PDB file of C-alpha atoms and ligand atoms in Angstrom:
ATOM      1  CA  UNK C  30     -13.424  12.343  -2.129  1.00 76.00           C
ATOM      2  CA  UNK C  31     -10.887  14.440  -3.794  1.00 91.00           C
ATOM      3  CA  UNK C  32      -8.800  12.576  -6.464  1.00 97.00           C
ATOM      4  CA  UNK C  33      -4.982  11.417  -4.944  1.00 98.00           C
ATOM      5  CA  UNK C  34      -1.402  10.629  -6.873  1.00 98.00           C
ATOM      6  CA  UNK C  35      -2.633   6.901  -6.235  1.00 98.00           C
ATOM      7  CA  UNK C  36      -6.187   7.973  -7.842  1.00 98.00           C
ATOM      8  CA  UNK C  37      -4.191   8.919 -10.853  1.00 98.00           C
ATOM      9  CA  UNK C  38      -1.758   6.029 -11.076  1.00 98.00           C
ATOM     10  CA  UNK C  39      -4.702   3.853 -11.014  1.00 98.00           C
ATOM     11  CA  UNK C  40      -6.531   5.637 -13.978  1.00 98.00           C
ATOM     12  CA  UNK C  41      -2.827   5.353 -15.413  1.00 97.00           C
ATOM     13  CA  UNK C  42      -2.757   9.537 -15.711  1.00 98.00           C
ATOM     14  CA  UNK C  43       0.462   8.841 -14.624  1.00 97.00           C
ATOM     15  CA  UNK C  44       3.320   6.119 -14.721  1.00 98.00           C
ATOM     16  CA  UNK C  45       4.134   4.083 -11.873  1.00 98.00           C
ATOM     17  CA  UNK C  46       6.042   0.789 -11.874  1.00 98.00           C
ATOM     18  CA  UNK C  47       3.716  -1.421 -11.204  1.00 98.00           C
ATOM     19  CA  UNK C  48       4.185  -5.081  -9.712  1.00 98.00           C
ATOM     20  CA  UNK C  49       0.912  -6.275  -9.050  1.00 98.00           C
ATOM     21  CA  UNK C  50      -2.506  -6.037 -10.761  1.00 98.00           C
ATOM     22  CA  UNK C  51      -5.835  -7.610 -10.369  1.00 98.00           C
ATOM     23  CA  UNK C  52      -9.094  -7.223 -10.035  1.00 98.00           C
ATOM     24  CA  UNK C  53      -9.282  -6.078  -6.491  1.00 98.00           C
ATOM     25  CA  UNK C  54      -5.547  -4.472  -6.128  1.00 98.00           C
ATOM     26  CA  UNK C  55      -2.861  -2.409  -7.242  1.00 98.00           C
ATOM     27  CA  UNK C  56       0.725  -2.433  -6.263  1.00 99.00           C
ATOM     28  CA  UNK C  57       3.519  -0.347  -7.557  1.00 99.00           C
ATOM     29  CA  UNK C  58       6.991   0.321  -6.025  1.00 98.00           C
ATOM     30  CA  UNK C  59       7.061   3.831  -3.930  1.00 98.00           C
ATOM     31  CA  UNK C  60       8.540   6.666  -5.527  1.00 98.00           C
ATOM     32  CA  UNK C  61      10.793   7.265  -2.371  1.00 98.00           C
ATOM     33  CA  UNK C  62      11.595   4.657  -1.497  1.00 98.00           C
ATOM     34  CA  UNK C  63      12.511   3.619   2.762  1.00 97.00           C
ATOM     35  CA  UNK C  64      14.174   0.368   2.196  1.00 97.00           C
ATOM     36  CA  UNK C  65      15.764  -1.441  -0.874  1.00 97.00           C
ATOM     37  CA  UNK C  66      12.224  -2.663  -1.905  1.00 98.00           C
ATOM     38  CA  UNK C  67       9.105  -0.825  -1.190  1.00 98.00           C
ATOM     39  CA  UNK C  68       6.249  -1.233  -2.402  1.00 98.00           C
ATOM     40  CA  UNK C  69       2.361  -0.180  -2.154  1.00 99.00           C
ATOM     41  CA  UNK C  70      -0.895  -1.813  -2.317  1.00 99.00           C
ATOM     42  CA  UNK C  71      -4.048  -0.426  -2.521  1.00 98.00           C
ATOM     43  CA  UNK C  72      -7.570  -1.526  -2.840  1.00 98.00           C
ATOM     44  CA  UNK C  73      -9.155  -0.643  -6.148  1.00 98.00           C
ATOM     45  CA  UNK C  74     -12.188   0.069  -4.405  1.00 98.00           C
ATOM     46  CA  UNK C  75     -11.147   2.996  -2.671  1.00 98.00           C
ATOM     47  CA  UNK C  76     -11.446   4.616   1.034  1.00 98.00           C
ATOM     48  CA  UNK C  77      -9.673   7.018   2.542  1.00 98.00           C
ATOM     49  CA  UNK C  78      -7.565   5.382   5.165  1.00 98.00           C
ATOM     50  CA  UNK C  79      -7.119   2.496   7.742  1.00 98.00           C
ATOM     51  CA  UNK C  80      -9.397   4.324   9.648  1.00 97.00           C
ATOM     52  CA  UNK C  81     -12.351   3.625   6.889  1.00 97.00           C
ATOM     53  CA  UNK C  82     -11.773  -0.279   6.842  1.00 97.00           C
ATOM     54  CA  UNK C  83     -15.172  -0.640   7.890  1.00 97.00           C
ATOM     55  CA  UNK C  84     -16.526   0.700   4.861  1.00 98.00           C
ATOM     56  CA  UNK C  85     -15.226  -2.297   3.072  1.00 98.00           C
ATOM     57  CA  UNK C  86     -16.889  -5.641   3.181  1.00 98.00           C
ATOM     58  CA  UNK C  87     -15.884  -7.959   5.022  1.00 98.00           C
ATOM     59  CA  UNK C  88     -15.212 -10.142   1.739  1.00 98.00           C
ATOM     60  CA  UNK C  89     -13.198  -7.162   0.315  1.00 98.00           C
ATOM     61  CA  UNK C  90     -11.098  -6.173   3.166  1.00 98.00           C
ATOM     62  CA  UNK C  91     -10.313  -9.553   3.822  1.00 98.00           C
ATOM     63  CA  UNK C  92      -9.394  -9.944   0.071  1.00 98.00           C
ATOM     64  CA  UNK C  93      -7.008  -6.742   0.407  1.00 98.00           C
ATOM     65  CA  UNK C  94      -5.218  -7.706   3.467  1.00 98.00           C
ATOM     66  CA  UNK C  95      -4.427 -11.756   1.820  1.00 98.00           C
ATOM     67  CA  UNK C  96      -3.248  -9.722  -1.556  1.00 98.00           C
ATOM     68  CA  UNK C  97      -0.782  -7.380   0.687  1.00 98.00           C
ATOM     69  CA  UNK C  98       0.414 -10.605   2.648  1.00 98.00           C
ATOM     70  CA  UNK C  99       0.538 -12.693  -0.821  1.00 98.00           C
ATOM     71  CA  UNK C 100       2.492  -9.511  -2.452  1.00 98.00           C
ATOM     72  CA  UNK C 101       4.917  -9.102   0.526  1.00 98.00           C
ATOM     73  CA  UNK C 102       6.004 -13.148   0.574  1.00 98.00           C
ATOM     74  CA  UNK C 103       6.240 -12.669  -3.365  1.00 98.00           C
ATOM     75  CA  UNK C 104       8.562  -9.853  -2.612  1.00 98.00           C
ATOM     76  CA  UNK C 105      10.593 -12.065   0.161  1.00 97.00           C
ATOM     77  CA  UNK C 106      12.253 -14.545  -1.818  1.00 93.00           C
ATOM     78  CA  UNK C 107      14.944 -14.596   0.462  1.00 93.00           C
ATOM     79  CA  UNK C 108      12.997 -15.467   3.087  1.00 94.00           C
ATOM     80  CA  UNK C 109      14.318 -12.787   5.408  1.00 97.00           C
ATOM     81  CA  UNK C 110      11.166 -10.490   6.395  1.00 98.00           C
ATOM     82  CA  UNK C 111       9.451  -7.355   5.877  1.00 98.00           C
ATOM     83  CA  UNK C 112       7.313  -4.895   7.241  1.00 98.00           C
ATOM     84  CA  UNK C 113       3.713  -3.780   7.112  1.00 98.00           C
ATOM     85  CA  UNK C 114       2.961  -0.435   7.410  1.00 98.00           C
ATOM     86  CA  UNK C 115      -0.227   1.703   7.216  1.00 98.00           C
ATOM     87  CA  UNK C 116       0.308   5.382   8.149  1.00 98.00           C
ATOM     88  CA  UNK C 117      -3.077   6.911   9.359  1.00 98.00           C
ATOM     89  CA  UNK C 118      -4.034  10.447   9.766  1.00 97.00           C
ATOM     90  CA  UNK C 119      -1.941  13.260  10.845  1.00 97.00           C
ATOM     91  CA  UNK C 120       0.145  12.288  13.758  1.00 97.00           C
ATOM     92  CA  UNK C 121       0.443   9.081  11.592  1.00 98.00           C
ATOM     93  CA  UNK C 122       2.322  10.733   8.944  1.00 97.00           C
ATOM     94  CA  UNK C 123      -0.114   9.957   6.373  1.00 98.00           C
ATOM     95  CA  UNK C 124       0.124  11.866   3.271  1.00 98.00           C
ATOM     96  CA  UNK C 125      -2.036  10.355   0.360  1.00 98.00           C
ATOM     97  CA  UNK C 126      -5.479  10.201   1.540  1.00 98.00           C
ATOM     98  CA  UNK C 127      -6.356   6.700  -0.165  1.00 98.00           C
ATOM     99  CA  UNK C 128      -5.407   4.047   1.704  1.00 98.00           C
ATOM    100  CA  UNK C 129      -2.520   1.830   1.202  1.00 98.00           C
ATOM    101  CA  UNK C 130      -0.242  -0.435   2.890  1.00 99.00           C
ATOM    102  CA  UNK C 131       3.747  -0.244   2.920  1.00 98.00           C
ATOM    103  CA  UNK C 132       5.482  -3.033   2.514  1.00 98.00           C
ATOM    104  CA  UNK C 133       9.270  -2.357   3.175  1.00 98.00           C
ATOM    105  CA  UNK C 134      12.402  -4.885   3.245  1.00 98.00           C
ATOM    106  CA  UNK C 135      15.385  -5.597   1.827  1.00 97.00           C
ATOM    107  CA  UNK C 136      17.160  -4.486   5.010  1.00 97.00           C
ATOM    108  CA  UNK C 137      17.599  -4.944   8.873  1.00 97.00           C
ATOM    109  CA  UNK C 138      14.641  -2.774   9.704  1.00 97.00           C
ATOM    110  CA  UNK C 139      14.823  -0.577  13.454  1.00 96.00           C
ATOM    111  CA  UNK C 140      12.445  -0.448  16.074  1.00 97.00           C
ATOM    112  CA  UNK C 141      10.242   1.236  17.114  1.00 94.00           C
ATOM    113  CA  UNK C 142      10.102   3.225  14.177  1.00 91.00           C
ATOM    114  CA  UNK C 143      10.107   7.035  14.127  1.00 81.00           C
TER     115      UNK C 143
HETATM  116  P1  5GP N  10       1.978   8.028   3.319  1.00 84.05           P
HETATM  117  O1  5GP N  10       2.902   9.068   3.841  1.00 84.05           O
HETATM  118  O2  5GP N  10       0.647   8.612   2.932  1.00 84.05           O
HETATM  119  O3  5GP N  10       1.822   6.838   4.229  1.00 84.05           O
HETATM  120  O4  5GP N  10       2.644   7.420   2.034  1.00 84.05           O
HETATM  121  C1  5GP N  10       2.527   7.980   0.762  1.00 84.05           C
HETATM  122  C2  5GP N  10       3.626   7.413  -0.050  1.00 84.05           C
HETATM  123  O5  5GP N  10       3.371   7.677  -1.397  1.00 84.05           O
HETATM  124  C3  5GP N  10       5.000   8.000   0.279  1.00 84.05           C
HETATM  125  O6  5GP N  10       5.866   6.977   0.725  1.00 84.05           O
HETATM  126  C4  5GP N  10       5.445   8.618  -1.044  1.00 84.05           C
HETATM  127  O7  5GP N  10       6.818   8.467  -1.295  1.00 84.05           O
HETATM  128  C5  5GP N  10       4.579   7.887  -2.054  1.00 84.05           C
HETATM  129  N1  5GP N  10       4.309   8.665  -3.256  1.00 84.05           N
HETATM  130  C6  5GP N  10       3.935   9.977  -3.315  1.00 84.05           C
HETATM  131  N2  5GP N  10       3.741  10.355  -4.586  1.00 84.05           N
HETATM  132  C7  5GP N  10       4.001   9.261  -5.351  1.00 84.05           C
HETATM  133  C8  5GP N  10       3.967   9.040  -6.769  1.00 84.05           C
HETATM  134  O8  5GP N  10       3.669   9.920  -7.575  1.00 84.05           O
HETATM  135  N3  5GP N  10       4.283   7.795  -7.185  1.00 84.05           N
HETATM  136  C9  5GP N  10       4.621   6.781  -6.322  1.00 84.05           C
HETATM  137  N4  5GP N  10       4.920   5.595  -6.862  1.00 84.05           N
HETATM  138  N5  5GP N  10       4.657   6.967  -4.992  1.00 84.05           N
HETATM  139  C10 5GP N  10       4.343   8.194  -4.510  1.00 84.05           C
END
């Protein structure tokens, strides 16, 4: 697997403000940002994409997905609701091929999205 941006921000080759980290994840706000907050979480255990859930455990994908959902009500103190996003593949928009979950708010979000 070629090495990513998140690869990198992991190893800390490179800064990234970071707002979660433990043993199993990493989340750090997105450089370009979509909404007032937004933020990224990925596995530290890495795959590729949504697409390669299945080469997680079942214990470690089902870790990664309570950590995004524990992360995103962290990020909701106001109670008001986010989004979950995971671009896959081409026609998906995806851009970083290690996989990692959006979490967007702050704002009235649109639907459906682009
Ligand atoms: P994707 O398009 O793959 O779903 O999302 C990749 C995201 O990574 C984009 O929203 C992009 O702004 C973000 N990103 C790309 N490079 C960097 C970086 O160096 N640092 C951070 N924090 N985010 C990045």
């Amino acid at each position: 697997m070629d090495e990513t941006i998140f690869d990198k921000i992991l190893q800390q080759k490179i800064p990234a403000h970071i707002v979660h980290d433990d043993e199993d994840v990493l989340a750090f706000h997105d450089i370009n940002a979509q909404a007032p907050t937004h933020v990224l979480v990925i596995p530290k255990k890495k795959i590729t994409g949504f697409d390669d859930l299945e080469k997680l455990s079942n214990e470690e994908a089902g870790k990664y997905i309570k950590k995004v959902s524990h992360i995103a009500k962290n990020l909701d103190k106001g109670n008001k609701g986010y989004r979950i996003v995971f671009n896959n593949g081409e026609d998906g928009q995806q851009t970083v091929n290690y996989i990692h979950a959006h979490i967007l708010l702050g704002r009235q979000l649109k639907w459906p999205p682009g």
